[in-house]
Structure formats: C-alpha cells, structure tokens
PDB file of C-alpha atoms and ligand atoms in Angstrom:
ATOM      1  CA  MET A   1     -10.198 -97.243  48.835  1.00  0.00           C
ATOM      2  CA  GLU A   2      -8.034 -96.264  51.739  1.00  0.00           C
ATOM      3  CA  GLN A   3      -7.224 -92.598  52.410  1.00  0.00           C
ATOM      4  CA  ILE A   4      -3.618 -91.548  51.807  1.00  0.00           C
ATOM      5  CA  PRO A   5      -2.265 -90.146  55.133  1.00  0.00           C
ATOM      6  CA  ALA A   6      -1.442 -86.416  55.353  1.00  0.00           C
ATOM      7  CA  SER A   7       2.203 -87.156  56.208  1.00  0.00           C
ATOM      8  CA  ILE A   8       2.705 -88.841  52.847  1.00  0.00           C
ATOM      9  CA  TRP A   9       1.233 -85.812  51.077  1.00  0.00           C
ATOM     10  CA  THR A  10       3.479 -83.476  53.081  1.00  0.00           C
ATOM     11  CA  LEU A  11       6.564 -85.547  52.314  1.00  0.00           C
ATOM     12  CA  THR A  12       5.746 -85.665  48.607  1.00  0.00           C
ATOM     13  CA  ALA A  13       5.103 -81.910  48.518  1.00  0.00           C
ATOM     14  CA  GLY A  14       8.401 -81.329  50.353  1.00  0.00           C
ATOM     15  CA  VAL A  15      10.354 -83.415  47.831  1.00  0.00           C
ATOM     16  CA  VAL A  16       8.685 -81.718  44.856  1.00  0.00           C
ATOM     17  CA  VAL A  17       9.247 -78.226  46.289  1.00  0.00           C
ATOM     18  CA  THR A  18      12.913 -79.053  46.988  1.00  0.00           C
ATOM     19  CA  LEU A  19      13.494 -80.386  43.478  1.00  0.00           C
ATOM     20  CA  ILE A  20      11.794 -77.408  41.806  1.00  0.00           C
ATOM     21  CA  SER A  21      13.718 -74.957  44.021  1.00  0.00           C
ATOM     22  CA  PHE A  22      17.101 -76.499  43.213  1.00  0.00           C
ATOM     23  CA  TRP A  23      16.276 -76.543  39.528  1.00  0.00           C
ATOM     24  CA  VAL A  24      15.220 -72.856  39.556  1.00  0.00           C
ATOM     25  CA  GLY A  25      18.289 -71.925  41.625  1.00  0.00           C
ATOM     26  CA  HIS A  26      20.612 -73.387  39.005  1.00  0.00           C
ATOM     27  CA  HIS A  27      18.790 -72.613  35.754  1.00  0.00           C
ATOM     28  CA  HIS A  28      17.404 -69.116  36.321  1.00  0.00           C
ATOM     29  CA  GLY A  29      19.599 -67.462  33.678  1.00  0.00           C
ATOM     30  CA  LEU A  30      19.102 -64.080  35.331  1.00  0.00           C
ATOM     31  CA  LEU A  31      22.753 -63.032  35.481  1.00  0.00           C
ATOM     32  CA  PRO A  32      25.095 -61.946  32.682  1.00  0.00           C
ATOM     33  CA  GLU A  33      28.157 -64.033  31.800  1.00  0.00           C
ATOM     34  CA  GLN A  34      30.902 -64.476  34.379  1.00  0.00           C
ATOM     35  CA  ALA A  35      34.155 -62.728  33.465  1.00  0.00           C
ATOM     36  CA  SER A  36      36.127 -62.412  36.689  1.00  0.00           C
ATOM     37  CA  GLU A  37      37.497 -64.672  39.371  1.00  0.00           C
ATOM     38  CA  GLN A  38      34.997 -63.203  41.853  1.00  0.00           C
ATOM     39  CA  ALA A  39      31.940 -63.744  39.656  1.00  0.00           C
ATOM     40  CA  PRO A  40      31.382 -67.458  40.467  1.00  0.00           C
ATOM     41  CA  LEU A  41      31.548 -66.673  44.202  1.00  0.00           C
ATOM     42  CA  VAL A  42      28.866 -64.001  43.943  1.00  0.00           C
ATOM     43  CA  ASP A  43      26.699 -66.165  41.692  1.00  0.00           C
ATOM     44  CA  ASN A  44      26.974 -69.119  44.036  1.00  0.00           C
ATOM     45  CA  PHE A  45      25.569 -66.979  46.812  1.00  0.00           C
ATOM     46  CA  PHE A  46      22.838 -65.630  44.551  1.00  0.00           C
ATOM     47  CA  ASP A  47      21.871 -69.162  43.460  1.00  0.00           C
ATOM     48  CA  ILE A  48      21.538 -70.280  47.087  1.00  0.00           C
ATOM     49  CA  MET A  49      19.379 -67.266  47.966  1.00  0.00           C
ATOM     50  CA  LEU A  50      17.182 -67.871  44.923  1.00  0.00           C
ATOM     51  CA  THR A  51      16.820 -71.571  45.821  1.00  0.00           C
ATOM     52  CA  ILE A  52      15.679 -70.696  49.345  1.00  0.00           C
ATOM     53  CA  GLY A  53      13.447 -67.910  48.016  1.00  0.00           C
ATOM     54  CA  THR A  54      11.796 -70.247  45.508  1.00  0.00           C
ATOM     55  CA  ALA A  55      11.117 -72.848  48.203  1.00  0.00           C
ATOM     56  CA  LEU A  56       9.557 -70.241  50.518  1.00  0.00           C
ATOM     57  CA  PHE A  57       7.493 -68.830  47.665  1.00  0.00           C
ATOM     58  CA  LEU A  58       6.140 -72.261  46.721  1.00  0.00           C
ATOM     59  CA  VAL A  59       5.352 -73.252  50.315  1.00  0.00           C
ATOM     60  CA  VAL A  60       3.600 -69.976  51.173  1.00  0.00           C
ATOM     61  CA  GLN A  61       1.718 -69.591  47.890  1.00  0.00           C
ATOM     62  CA  GLY A  62       0.950 -73.314  47.786  1.00  0.00           C
ATOM     63  CA  ALA A  63      -0.513 -73.202  51.308  1.00  0.00           C
ATOM     64  CA  ILE A  64      -2.654 -70.178  50.422  1.00  0.00           C
ATOM     65  CA  ILE A  65      -4.050 -71.810  47.283  1.00  0.00           C
ATOM     66  CA  LEU A  66      -4.581 -75.135  49.037  1.00  0.00           C
ATOM     67  CA  PHE A  67      -6.411 -73.520  51.960  1.00  0.00           C
ATOM     68  CA  VAL A  68      -8.537 -71.308  49.724  1.00  0.00           C
ATOM     69  CA  ILE A  69      -9.796 -74.386  47.911  1.00  0.00           C
ATOM     70  CA  ARG A  70     -10.024 -76.808  50.805  1.00  0.00           C
ATOM     71  CA  TYR A  71     -11.566 -74.508  53.410  1.00  0.00           C
ATOM     72  CA  ARG A  72     -13.855 -72.516  51.137  1.00  0.00           C
ATOM     73  CA  ARG A  73     -17.442 -71.863  52.196  1.00  0.00           C
ATOM     74  CA  ARG A  74     -19.643 -74.693  51.010  1.00  0.00           C
ATOM     75  CA  ALA A  75     -23.298 -74.449  50.066  1.00  0.00           C
ATOM     76  CA  GLY A  76     -25.515 -74.249  53.129  1.00  0.00           C
ATOM     77  CA  GLU A  77     -22.720 -73.093  55.452  1.00  0.00           C
ATOM     78  CA  GLU A  78     -23.754 -70.027  57.446  1.00  0.00           C
ATOM     79  CA  GLY A  79     -22.038 -67.973  60.160  1.00  0.00           C
ATOM     80  CA  ASP A  80     -18.367 -67.670  61.170  1.00  0.00           C
ATOM     81  CA  GLY A  81     -15.662 -70.236  60.636  1.00  0.00           C
ATOM     82  CA  LEU A  82     -14.004 -72.245  63.376  1.00  0.00           C
ATOM     83  CA  PRO A  83     -12.211 -69.990  65.928  1.00  0.00           C
ATOM     84  CA  VAL A  84      -8.633 -71.286  65.680  1.00  0.00           C
ATOM     85  CA  GLU A  85      -6.174 -69.564  67.986  1.00  0.00           C
ATOM     86  CA  GLY A  86      -2.501 -70.026  68.818  1.00  0.00           C
ATOM     87  CA  ASN A  87      -0.221 -72.950  68.207  1.00  0.00           C
ATOM     88  CA  LEU A  88       3.053 -72.571  70.091  1.00  0.00           C
ATOM     89  CA  PRO A  89       5.064 -75.356  68.403  1.00  0.00           C
ATOM     90  CA  LEU A  90       4.001 -74.087  64.962  1.00  0.00           C
ATOM     91  CA  GLU A  91       4.887 -70.488  65.822  1.00  0.00           C
ATOM     92  CA  ALA A  92       8.256 -71.503  67.261  1.00  0.00           C
ATOM     93  CA  PHE A  93       8.910 -73.512  64.093  1.00  0.00           C
ATOM     94  CA  TRP A  94       8.151 -70.701  61.662  1.00  0.00           C
ATOM     95  CA  THR A  95      10.208 -68.235  63.690  1.00  0.00           C
ATOM     96  CA  ALA A  96      13.195 -70.546  64.039  1.00  0.00           C
ATOM     97  CA  ILE A  97      13.422 -71.529  60.359  1.00  0.00           C
ATOM     98  CA  PRO A  98      13.719 -67.939  58.982  1.00  0.00           C
ATOM     99  CA  ALA A  99      16.107 -67.044  61.823  1.00  0.00           C
ATOM    100  CA  LEU A 100      18.379 -69.956  60.903  1.00  0.00           C
ATOM    101  CA  ILE A 101      18.208 -69.058  57.206  1.00  0.00           C
ATOM    102  CA  VAL A 102      19.148 -65.429  57.907  1.00  0.00           C
ATOM    103  CA  ILE A 103      22.034 -66.430  60.199  1.00  0.00           C
ATOM    104  CA  PHE A 104      23.322 -68.928  57.628  1.00  0.00           C
ATOM    105  CA  LEU A 105      23.131 -66.374  54.786  1.00  0.00           C
ATOM    106  CA  GLY A 106      24.831 -63.734  56.968  1.00  0.00           C
ATOM    107  CA  ILE A 107      27.788 -65.970  57.831  1.00  0.00           C
ATOM    108  CA  TYR A 108      28.056 -67.311  54.284  1.00  0.00           C
ATOM    109  CA  SER A 109      28.036 -63.791  52.793  1.00  0.00           C
ATOM    110  CA  VAL A 110      30.944 -62.746  55.014  1.00  0.00           C
ATOM    111  CA  ASP A 111      32.837 -65.844  53.851  1.00  0.00           C
ATOM    112  CA  ILE A 112      32.186 -64.955  50.192  1.00  0.00           C
ATOM    113  CA  PHE A 113      33.239 -61.341  50.805  1.00  0.00           C
ATOM    114  CA  GLN A 114      36.461 -62.526  52.427  1.00  0.00           C
ATOM    115  CA  ARG A 115      37.248 -64.845  49.511  1.00  0.00           C
ATOM    116  CA  MET A 116      36.661 -61.943  47.091  1.00  0.00           C
ATOM    117  CA  GLY A 117      39.235 -59.853  48.970  1.00  0.00           C
ATOM    118  CA  GLY A 118      36.654 -57.565  50.553  1.00  0.00           C
ATOM    119  CA  LEU A 119      38.125 -57.784  54.040  1.00  0.00           C
ATOM    120  CA  ASN A 120      41.583 -56.971  52.763  1.00  0.00           C
ATOM    121  CA  PRO A 121      41.712 -53.519  51.154  1.00  0.00           C
ATOM    122  CA  GLY A 122      45.109 -51.813  51.309  1.00  0.00           C
ATOM    123  CA  ASP A 123      47.092 -55.037  51.539  1.00  0.00           C
ATOM    124  CA  HIS A 124      50.325 -53.160  52.122  1.00  0.00           C
ATOM    125  CA  ALA A 125      52.957 -55.442  50.664  1.00  0.00           C
ATOM    126  CA  MET A 126      52.643 -54.040  47.174  1.00  0.00           C
ATOM    127  CA  HIS A 127      52.229 -50.400  48.014  1.00  0.00           C
ATOM    128  CA  SER A 128      55.841 -49.941  49.013  1.00  0.00           C
ATOM    129  CA  ARG A 129      56.670 -50.885  45.434  1.00  0.00           C
ATOM    130  CA  HIS A 130      53.957 -49.088  43.533  1.00  0.00           C
ATOM    131  CA  ALA A 131      52.720 -46.101  45.480  1.00  0.00           C
ATOM    132  CA  PRO A 132      55.889 -43.954  45.298  1.00  0.00           C
ATOM    133  CA  LYS A 133      56.046 -44.434  41.552  1.00  0.00           C
ATOM    134  CA  SER A 134      52.480 -43.368  40.934  1.00  0.00           C
ATOM    135  CA  GLY A 135      52.943 -40.649  43.542  1.00  0.00           C
ATOM    136  CA  MET A 136      55.661 -39.031  41.480  1.00  0.00           C
ATOM    137  CA  ALA A 137      53.564 -39.205  38.369  1.00  0.00           C
ATOM    138  CA  VAL A 138      50.824 -37.565  40.366  1.00  0.00           C
ATOM    139  CA  VAL A 139      52.940 -34.612  41.430  1.00  0.00           C
ATOM    140  CA  ALA A 140      54.114 -34.080  37.886  1.00  0.00           C
ATOM    141  CA  GLN A 141      50.609 -34.138  36.507  1.00  0.00           C
ATOM    142  CA  ALA A 142      49.010 -32.288  39.353  1.00  0.00           C
ATOM    143  CA  SER A 143      51.052 -29.125  38.886  1.00  0.00           C
ATOM    144  CA  SER A 144      49.315 -28.339  35.623  1.00  0.00           C
ATOM    145  CA  LYS A 145      45.780 -29.121  36.704  1.00  0.00           C
ATOM    146  CA  THR A 146      43.199 -27.824  39.116  1.00  0.00           C
ATOM    147  CA  THR A 147      43.301 -28.564  42.837  1.00  0.00           C
ATOM    148  CA  SER A 148      40.405 -31.034  42.631  1.00  0.00           C
ATOM    149  CA  ASP A 149      42.347 -32.973  40.005  1.00  0.00           C
ATOM    150  CA  ALA A 150      45.391 -32.994  42.222  1.00  0.00           C
ATOM    151  CA  ALA A 151      43.373 -34.162  45.221  1.00  0.00           C
ATOM    152  CA  ALA A 152      41.812 -36.962  43.204  1.00  0.00           C
ATOM    153  CA  LEU A 153      45.154 -38.063  41.810  1.00  0.00           C
ATOM    154  CA  LEU A 154      46.778 -37.980  45.226  1.00  0.00           C
ATOM    155  CA  ALA A 155      43.938 -40.052  46.649  1.00  0.00           C
ATOM    156  CA  ALA A 156      44.613 -42.615  43.925  1.00  0.00           C
ATOM    157  CA  ALA A 157      48.258 -42.828  44.972  1.00  0.00           C
ATOM    158  CA  GLN A 158      47.576 -43.299  48.680  1.00  0.00           C
ATOM    159  CA  THR A 159      47.011 -46.595  50.409  1.00  0.00           C
ATOM    160  CA  PRO A 160      43.425 -47.618  49.783  1.00  0.00           C
ATOM    161  CA  GLU A 161      41.233 -47.590  52.847  1.00  0.00           C
ATOM    162  CA  ILE A 162      38.196 -49.328  51.469  1.00  0.00           C
ATOM    163  CA  GLY A 163      37.258 -51.581  48.597  1.00  0.00           C
ATOM    164  CA  ILE A 164      38.025 -55.080  47.385  1.00  0.00           C
ATOM    165  CA  GLY A 165      41.647 -55.926  48.135  1.00  0.00           C
ATOM    166  CA  ALA A 166      43.822 -58.963  47.627  1.00  0.00           C
ATOM    167  CA  SER A 167      41.961 -62.261  47.543  1.00  0.00           C
ATOM    168  CA  PRO A 168      43.555 -64.999  49.697  1.00  0.00           C
ATOM    169  CA  ASP A 169      45.560 -66.478  46.795  1.00  0.00           C
ATOM    170  CA  VAL A 170      47.383 -63.214  46.026  1.00  0.00           C
ATOM    171  CA  GLN A 171      47.638 -61.879  49.569  1.00  0.00           C
ATOM    172  CA  GLY A 172      50.969 -60.200  50.253  1.00  0.00           C
ATOM    173  CA  LYS A 173      51.857 -60.197  46.556  1.00  0.00           C
ATOM    174  CA  ALA A 174      52.186 -57.179  44.299  1.00  0.00           C
ATOM    175  CA  PRO A 175      49.512 -56.921  41.616  1.00  0.00           C
ATOM    176  CA  ASP A 176      50.539 -57.557  38.010  1.00  0.00           C
ATOM    177  CA  LEU A 177      49.053 -54.268  36.845  1.00  0.00           C
ATOM    178  CA  VAL A 178      48.044 -51.066  38.634  1.00  0.00           C
ATOM    179  CA  VAL A 179      45.634 -48.608  37.037  1.00  0.00           C
ATOM    180  CA  ASP A 180      44.482 -45.330  38.575  1.00  0.00           C
ATOM    181  CA  VAL A 181      40.775 -44.825  37.921  1.00  0.00           C
ATOM    182  CA  MET A 182      39.232 -41.400  38.384  1.00  0.00           C
ATOM    183  CA  GLY A 183      35.498 -40.833  38.295  1.00  0.00           C
ATOM    184  CA  MET A 184      34.285 -37.391  37.293  1.00  0.00           C
ATOM    185  CA  GLN A 185      31.067 -35.914  36.005  1.00  0.00           C
ATOM    186  CA  TYR A 186      30.540 -37.736  33.598  1.00  0.00           C
ATOM    187  CA  ALA A 187      33.407 -39.977  32.642  1.00  0.00           C
ATOM    188  CA  TRP A 188      35.989 -42.443  33.862  1.00  0.00           C
ATOM    189  CA  ILE A 189      39.657 -41.616  33.304  1.00  0.00           C
ATOM    190  CA  PHE A 190      42.143 -44.491  33.406  1.00  0.00           C
ATOM    191  CA  THR A 191      45.802 -43.682  34.059  1.00  0.00           C
ATOM    192  CA  TYR A 192      48.543 -46.305  33.866  1.00  0.00           C
ATOM    193  CA  PRO A 193      51.252 -45.079  36.276  1.00  0.00           C
ATOM    194  CA  ASP A 194      53.997 -47.349  34.935  1.00  0.00           C
ATOM    195  CA  SER A 195      53.564 -46.398  31.280  1.00  0.00           C
ATOM    196  CA  GLY A 196      52.023 -42.923  31.468  1.00  0.00           C
ATOM    197  CA  ILE A 197      49.060 -43.946  29.321  1.00  0.00           C
ATOM    198  CA  VAL A 198      45.819 -42.053  29.920  1.00  0.00           C
ATOM    199  CA  ALA A 199      42.701 -43.617  28.433  1.00  0.00           C
ATOM    200  CA  GLY A 200      38.935 -43.326  28.466  1.00  0.00           C
ATOM    201  CA  GLU A 201      38.531 -47.097  28.368  1.00  0.00           C
ATOM    202  CA  LEU A 202      40.045 -49.686  30.644  1.00  0.00           C
ATOM    203  CA  HIS A 203      42.399 -52.156  28.950  1.00  0.00           C
ATOM    204  CA  ILE A 204      43.611 -55.119  30.972  1.00  0.00           C
ATOM    205  CA  PRO A 205      45.183 -58.508  30.308  1.00  0.00           C
ATOM    206  CA  VAL A 206      43.204 -61.670  30.991  1.00  0.00           C
ATOM    207  CA  GLY A 207      44.207 -63.832  33.961  1.00  0.00           C
ATOM    208  CA  LYS A 208      46.369 -61.135  35.566  1.00  0.00           C
ATOM    209  CA  ASP A 209      45.978 -59.698  39.025  1.00  0.00           C
ATOM    210  CA  VAL A 210      44.799 -56.119  38.376  1.00  0.00           C
ATOM    211  CA  GLN A 211      44.518 -53.406  41.009  1.00  0.00           C
ATOM    212  CA  LEU A 212      42.429 -50.337  40.320  1.00  0.00           C
ATOM    213  CA  ASN A 213      43.143 -47.355  42.567  1.00  0.00           C
ATOM    214  CA  ILE A 214      39.798 -45.591  42.473  1.00  0.00           C
ATOM    215  CA  SER A 215      39.188 -41.930  43.216  1.00  0.00           C
ATOM    216  CA  ALA A 216      36.553 -39.315  42.478  1.00  0.00           C
ATOM    217  CA  ARG A 217      37.077 -35.730  41.413  1.00  0.00           C
ATOM    218  CA  ASP A 218      33.731 -34.138  42.251  1.00  0.00           C
ATOM    219  CA  VAL A 219      30.933 -36.273  43.690  1.00  0.00           C
ATOM    220  CA  ILE A 220      30.444 -39.941  44.559  1.00  0.00           C
ATOM    221  CA  HIS A 221      30.435 -42.297  41.597  1.00  0.00           C
ATOM    222  CA  SER A 222      30.430 -46.063  41.500  1.00  0.00           C
ATOM    223  CA  PHE A 223      32.563 -48.237  39.247  1.00  0.00           C
ATOM    224  CA  TRP A 224      30.497 -51.214  38.149  1.00  0.00           C
ATOM    225  CA  VAL A 225      31.231 -54.034  35.702  1.00  0.00           C
ATOM    226  CA  PRO A 226      28.230 -56.392  35.814  1.00  0.00           C
ATOM    227  CA  GLN A 227      30.136 -59.269  34.153  1.00  0.00           C
ATOM    228  CA  PHE A 228      32.826 -59.041  36.848  1.00  0.00           C
ATOM    229  CA  ARG A 229      30.150 -58.916  39.609  1.00  0.00           C
ATOM    230  CA  LEU A 230      32.184 -56.043  41.053  1.00  0.00           C
ATOM    231  CA  LYS A 231      30.915 -52.637  42.053  1.00  0.00           C
ATOM    232  CA  GLN A 232      32.958 -50.133  44.012  1.00  0.00           C
ATOM    233  CA  ASP A 233      32.061 -46.609  45.090  1.00  0.00           C
ATOM    234  CA  ALA A 234      34.445 -43.826  44.065  1.00  0.00           C
ATOM    235  CA  ILE A 235      34.386 -41.282  46.876  1.00  0.00           C
ATOM    236  CA  PRO A 236      36.100 -37.869  46.779  1.00  0.00           C
ATOM    237  CA  GLY A 237      39.082 -37.845  49.128  1.00  0.00           C
ATOM    238  CA  VAL A 238      38.843 -41.522  50.061  1.00  0.00           C
ATOM    239  CA  PRO A 239      41.466 -43.767  48.433  1.00  0.00           C
ATOM    240  CA  THR A 240      39.689 -46.894  47.293  1.00  0.00           C
ATOM    241  CA  GLU A 241      40.770 -50.041  45.528  1.00  0.00           C
ATOM    242  CA  LEU A 242      39.304 -52.799  43.443  1.00  0.00           C
ATOM    243  CA  ARG A 243      41.514 -55.798  42.874  1.00  0.00           C
ATOM    244  CA  PHE A 244      40.471 -58.654  40.613  1.00  0.00           C
ATOM    245  CA  LYS A 245      41.407 -61.078  37.886  1.00  0.00           C
ATOM    246  CA  ALA A 246      39.477 -61.079  34.626  1.00  0.00           C
ATOM    247  CA  THR A 247      38.942 -64.626  33.420  1.00  0.00           C
ATOM    248  CA  LYS A 248      37.492 -64.138  29.950  1.00  0.00           C
ATOM    249  CA  VAL A 249      38.733 -62.178  26.945  1.00  0.00           C
ATOM    250  CA  GLY A 250      36.097 -59.728  25.737  1.00  0.00           C
ATOM    251  CA  THR A 251      34.586 -56.265  25.980  1.00  0.00           C
ATOM    252  CA  TYR A 252      32.328 -55.476  28.914  1.00  0.00           C
ATOM    253  CA  PRO A 253      30.454 -52.340  29.954  1.00  0.00           C
ATOM    254  CA  VAL A 254      31.669 -50.075  32.756  1.00  0.00           C
ATOM    255  CA  VAL A 255      28.673 -48.351  34.284  1.00  0.00           C
ATOM    256  CA  CYS A 256      28.454 -45.602  36.881  1.00  0.00           C
ATOM    257  CA  ALA A 257      26.151 -47.062  39.526  1.00  0.00           C
ATOM    258  CA  GLU A 258      25.751 -44.015  41.757  1.00  0.00           C
ATOM    259  CA  LEU A 259      23.388 -41.231  40.733  1.00  0.00           C
ATOM    260  CA  CYS A 260      25.949 -38.461  40.234  1.00  0.00           C
ATOM    261  CA  GLY A 261      24.167 -35.714  38.313  1.00  0.00           C
ATOM    262  CA  GLY A 262      22.153 -34.883  35.230  1.00  0.00           C
ATOM    263  CA  TYR A 263      24.128 -37.051  32.832  1.00  0.00           C
ATOM    264  CA  HIS A 264      24.734 -39.958  35.203  1.00  0.00           C
ATOM    265  CA  GLY A 265      22.980 -42.285  32.769  1.00  0.00           C
ATOM    266  CA  ALA A 266      25.560 -41.468  30.101  1.00  0.00           C
ATOM    267  CA  MET A 267      28.527 -42.171  32.381  1.00  0.00           C
ATOM    268  CA  ARG A 268      29.520 -45.402  30.702  1.00  0.00           C
ATOM    269  CA  THR A 269      32.589 -46.802  29.089  1.00  0.00           C
ATOM    270  CA  GLN A 270      34.111 -50.207  28.433  1.00  0.00           C
ATOM    271  CA  VAL A 271      36.651 -52.573  29.866  1.00  0.00           C
ATOM    272  CA  ILE A 272      38.532 -54.482  27.214  1.00  0.00           C
ATOM    273  CA  VAL A 273      40.042 -57.730  28.447  1.00  0.00           C
ATOM    274  CA  HIS A 274      42.913 -58.659  26.115  1.00  0.00           C
ATOM    275  CA  THR A 275      45.062 -61.731  25.758  1.00  0.00           C
ATOM    276  CA  PRO A 276      48.462 -60.929  27.327  1.00  0.00           C
ATOM    277  CA  GLU A 277      50.044 -60.516  23.856  1.00  0.00           C
ATOM    278  CA  ASP A 278      47.271 -58.195  22.679  1.00  0.00           C
ATOM    279  CA  PHE A 279      47.596 -56.175  25.849  1.00  0.00           C
ATOM    280  CA  GLU A 280      51.345 -55.734  25.313  1.00  0.00           C
ATOM    281  CA  ARG A 281      50.645 -54.585  21.763  1.00  0.00           C
ATOM    282  CA  TRP A 282      48.071 -52.069  22.998  1.00  0.00           C
ATOM    283  CA  ARG A 283      50.466 -50.825  25.674  1.00  0.00           C
ATOM    284  CA  HIS A 284      53.253 -50.461  23.114  1.00  0.00           C
ATOM    285  CA  GLN A 285      51.120 -48.449  20.708  1.00  0.00           C
ATOM    286  CA  ASN A 286      49.773 -46.123  23.374  1.00  0.00           C
ATOM    287  CA  GLN A 287      52.967 -45.701  25.303  1.00  0.00           C
ATOM    288  CA  ALA A 288      54.480 -44.074  22.233  1.00  0.00           C
ATOM    289  CA  ILE A 289      51.677 -41.526  22.237  1.00  0.00           C
ATOM    290  CA  ALA A 290      51.772 -41.011  25.996  1.00  0.00           C
ATOM    291  CA  THR A 291      55.491 -40.310  26.053  1.00  0.00           C
ATOM    292  CA  ALA A 292      55.555 -38.052  22.986  1.00  0.00           C
ATOM    293  CA  PRO A 293      57.342 -34.827  23.971  1.00  0.00           C
ATOM    294  CA  VAL A 294      54.654 -32.293  23.097  1.00  0.00           C
ATOM    295  CA  ILE A 295      51.014 -32.428  22.147  1.00  0.00           C
ATOM    296  CA  PRO A 296      51.072 -31.691  18.416  1.00  0.00           C
ATOM    297  CA  SER A 297      49.275 -28.530  17.458  1.00  0.00           C
ATOM    298  CA  LEU A 298      46.245 -28.685  15.205  1.00  0.00           C
ATOM    299  CA  SER A 299      47.130 -29.738  11.720  1.00  0.00           C
ATOM    300  CA  ASP A 300      45.805 -28.038   8.622  1.00  0.00           C
ATOM    301  CA  ARG A 301      43.737 -31.126   7.945  1.00  0.00           C
ATOM    302  CA  HIS A 302      41.784 -30.626  11.153  1.00  0.00           C
ATOM    303  CA  ILE A 303      41.225 -26.988  10.487  1.00  0.00           C
ATOM    304  CA  GLN A 304      39.973 -27.559   6.953  1.00  0.00           C
ATOM    305  CA  GLN A 305      37.969 -30.731   7.406  1.00  0.00           C
ATOM    306  CA  MET A 306      36.442 -30.175  10.788  1.00  0.00           C
ATOM    307  CA  GLY A 307      36.249 -26.432  10.949  1.00  0.00           C
ATOM    308  CA  ILE A 308      38.399 -26.272  14.073  1.00  0.00           C
ATOM    309  CA  THR A 309      40.088 -22.894  14.026  1.00  0.00           C
ATOM    310  CA  PRO A 310      42.660 -21.562  16.483  1.00  0.00           C
ATOM    311  CA  GLN A 311      40.056 -18.963  17.535  1.00  0.00           C
ATOM    312  CA  LEU A 312      37.623 -21.754  18.435  1.00  0.00           C
ATOM    313  CA  VAL A 313      40.288 -23.527  20.466  1.00  0.00           C
ATOM    314  CA  ALA A 314      41.063 -20.284  22.298  1.00  0.00           C
ATOM    315  CA  GLN A 315      37.367 -19.803  23.006  1.00  0.00           C
ATOM    316  CA  VAL A 316      36.984 -23.314  24.405  1.00  0.00           C
ATOM    317  CA  GLU A 317      40.069 -22.844  26.541  1.00  0.00           C
ATOM    318  CA  ALA A 318      38.718 -19.566  27.907  1.00  0.00           C
ATOM    319  CA  MET A 319      35.454 -21.297  28.767  1.00  0.00           C
ATOM    320  CA  THR A 320      37.121 -24.189  30.563  1.00  0.00           C
ATOM    321  CA  HIS A 321      39.176 -21.750  32.645  1.00  0.00           C
ATOM    322  CA  HIS A 322      36.275 -19.516  33.587  1.00  0.00           C
ATOM    323  CA  HIS A 323      36.883 -20.256  37.268  1.00  0.00           C
ATOM    324  CA  SER A 324      40.209 -18.479  37.418  1.00  0.00           C
ATOM    325  CA  PRO A 325      39.660 -14.848  38.497  1.00  0.00           C
ATOM    326  CA  GLU A 326      42.051 -13.207  35.993  1.00  0.00           C
ATOM    327  CA  LYS A 327      39.912 -14.427  33.083  1.00  0.00           C
ATOM    328  CA  LEU A 328      36.666 -12.999  34.432  1.00  0.00           C
TER     329      LEU A 328
HETATM  330 CU1   CU B 401      28.929 -41.057  37.995  1.00  0.00          CU
END
C-alpha cells in the first residue's frame, strides 16, 4: 500500500480545522440575547475573534499532541534527540500570520466602533435643541440639592465629550428621547428632561433613537446593559453620552461595571424596553406624578401601617443633612 503524502494530510487537517472553527464561531452560544442595534456589530466581531482563536487553539494543541505521540522515545532509544535548530522561512511564517491577524482585528474593531457611533460623541446638531431645555431643569433642581448633585446634573446637560454618539444613520439628527442618567453610590437615577420624570429604572421605547447623558455624582461608575452590548463609564465632571436604539421589547439588567465601593455589587437596576404605545402610557402616568405641585405629606395610613412617624422622618432628615455645619 502506498504512503499518503504529508501534503494531503496537511490539507485535510487544514480543511477540518477551518470547518470546526467556523462552526464554533457561529454556534458558541456564549453571549446573551441581542437587544440593541449595536449588539449584532459587537457579536460579529466576537464571532470572528472566536473563530480565529479556535483555529489557533486546534493547530497548536493538535501539533503538540501529534508530536508527543509521533516523536516519543521508543524502546531501545538512548541519549539526546536530534539537534534541530533554526528555520528562517518557518519563523517568518509564524511571525507574519499573527501580525496580519492582529492588524486585521485592529482595523476591523475601529470600523465596528465607528458604526456603533463610538467616534462621534457630542454630535452637536441635537444639542442646540435639547441642552438648553435640560439645562434649565438642572438649574431649577440644583438649587435645592447639594453641590455634588448640581455638578453632576450640569455635567449631564453639557455637550458630551466621550461615549457612544450618533451612529452613521442618525448622524446630524436629534435623538427621539433624551434621558439624563446619574450614577451614585449605589444607584442609577434616570431623569427625563422633557417630562420631569425621575425614576430608578430606565424606561425607553423600542426602535427609537435614545440618548443617555451620563454623569456621576461621587466616583466612577459604569453603565452596562449586557443585552445591548453597551458599556459606558460614568465619570464625575465629564459629560458622557450613550446613544443607541433598542431593538427588542423586554426587561434587561442595568449593571454597574466599575468597582465603586462596598455595595458596588448591589448597584443594579433594569431597563424596560416598551412598545411605543406602552411607553406613552408609562410617560403619561408618571408625568402626572412628576408635575404634581407638592410632595404629599405622610398619610395616616403610612403612619399606622408602617410605623413611620413624623419624628422618624425628622431623624432621617437630620442624618442625611449631617454635613451642613449648623446641624452639627
Ligand atoms: Cu457603581
């Protein structure tokens, strides 16, 4: 029987490795569902990296296993193995291939980032329309709060310097919805400048171009929604934005992805992606509360059922204002 030439074996191995790598790259199931316009872009890039990684893994591990078996010490073999040294074409080959892969991934990642809007934070067209409005709301709210609050709110109203801005298809257009997002130890506060709603959860309509103006009150936090494949640092004093379109109705976790203190792990909330009609309903219901003239005082029901007494409220208020010198 004739020997099969090594080149045939190499070709077969190459085809098999390629097929396995492509299959793994497209069926890994490692990522959560895609719920934003940016998610497929990120996943595409991840799939390509995993395909290349799988191929490299199989080639390197396969070669090790093959060599261990084929060049093992046989019975009766004594002394050192063959002194093999240097092979310029081989070394040039295995330097060039990784270099090309890295250059390709580098260029491709910049392309993905650009298509996500990453090179376009602070796309100014819409700020002339929206910033003054939220700015006024900021001044009104800031007067009653602490200076760090005011600074954070002002940062939210300024033109974003960093973040994910308008993607090419909405460049130069105003977003459909603007929400100011403030990170603080240990919560996210969502303020809707055009309706005055303040919420602890983010509500947005599906398929609409949403701009989050992100700020931080105390330390660095990071706004992360895994299903959107979007993560943006919230940095004190640095106006930041995150602009995206949610593509799937549902409820997704919002996670703080920057170690920000003792209760960082509990700094979670949700983003609720509504149908446009549902979102309007939510806005209607909450706008009524947001624009109510005064915060109603504690009702008798609260006092009786929950044991909340005016004295307790006064105590809590004194505690929260312990920084002001006149209370010390
Ligand atoms: Cu945090």
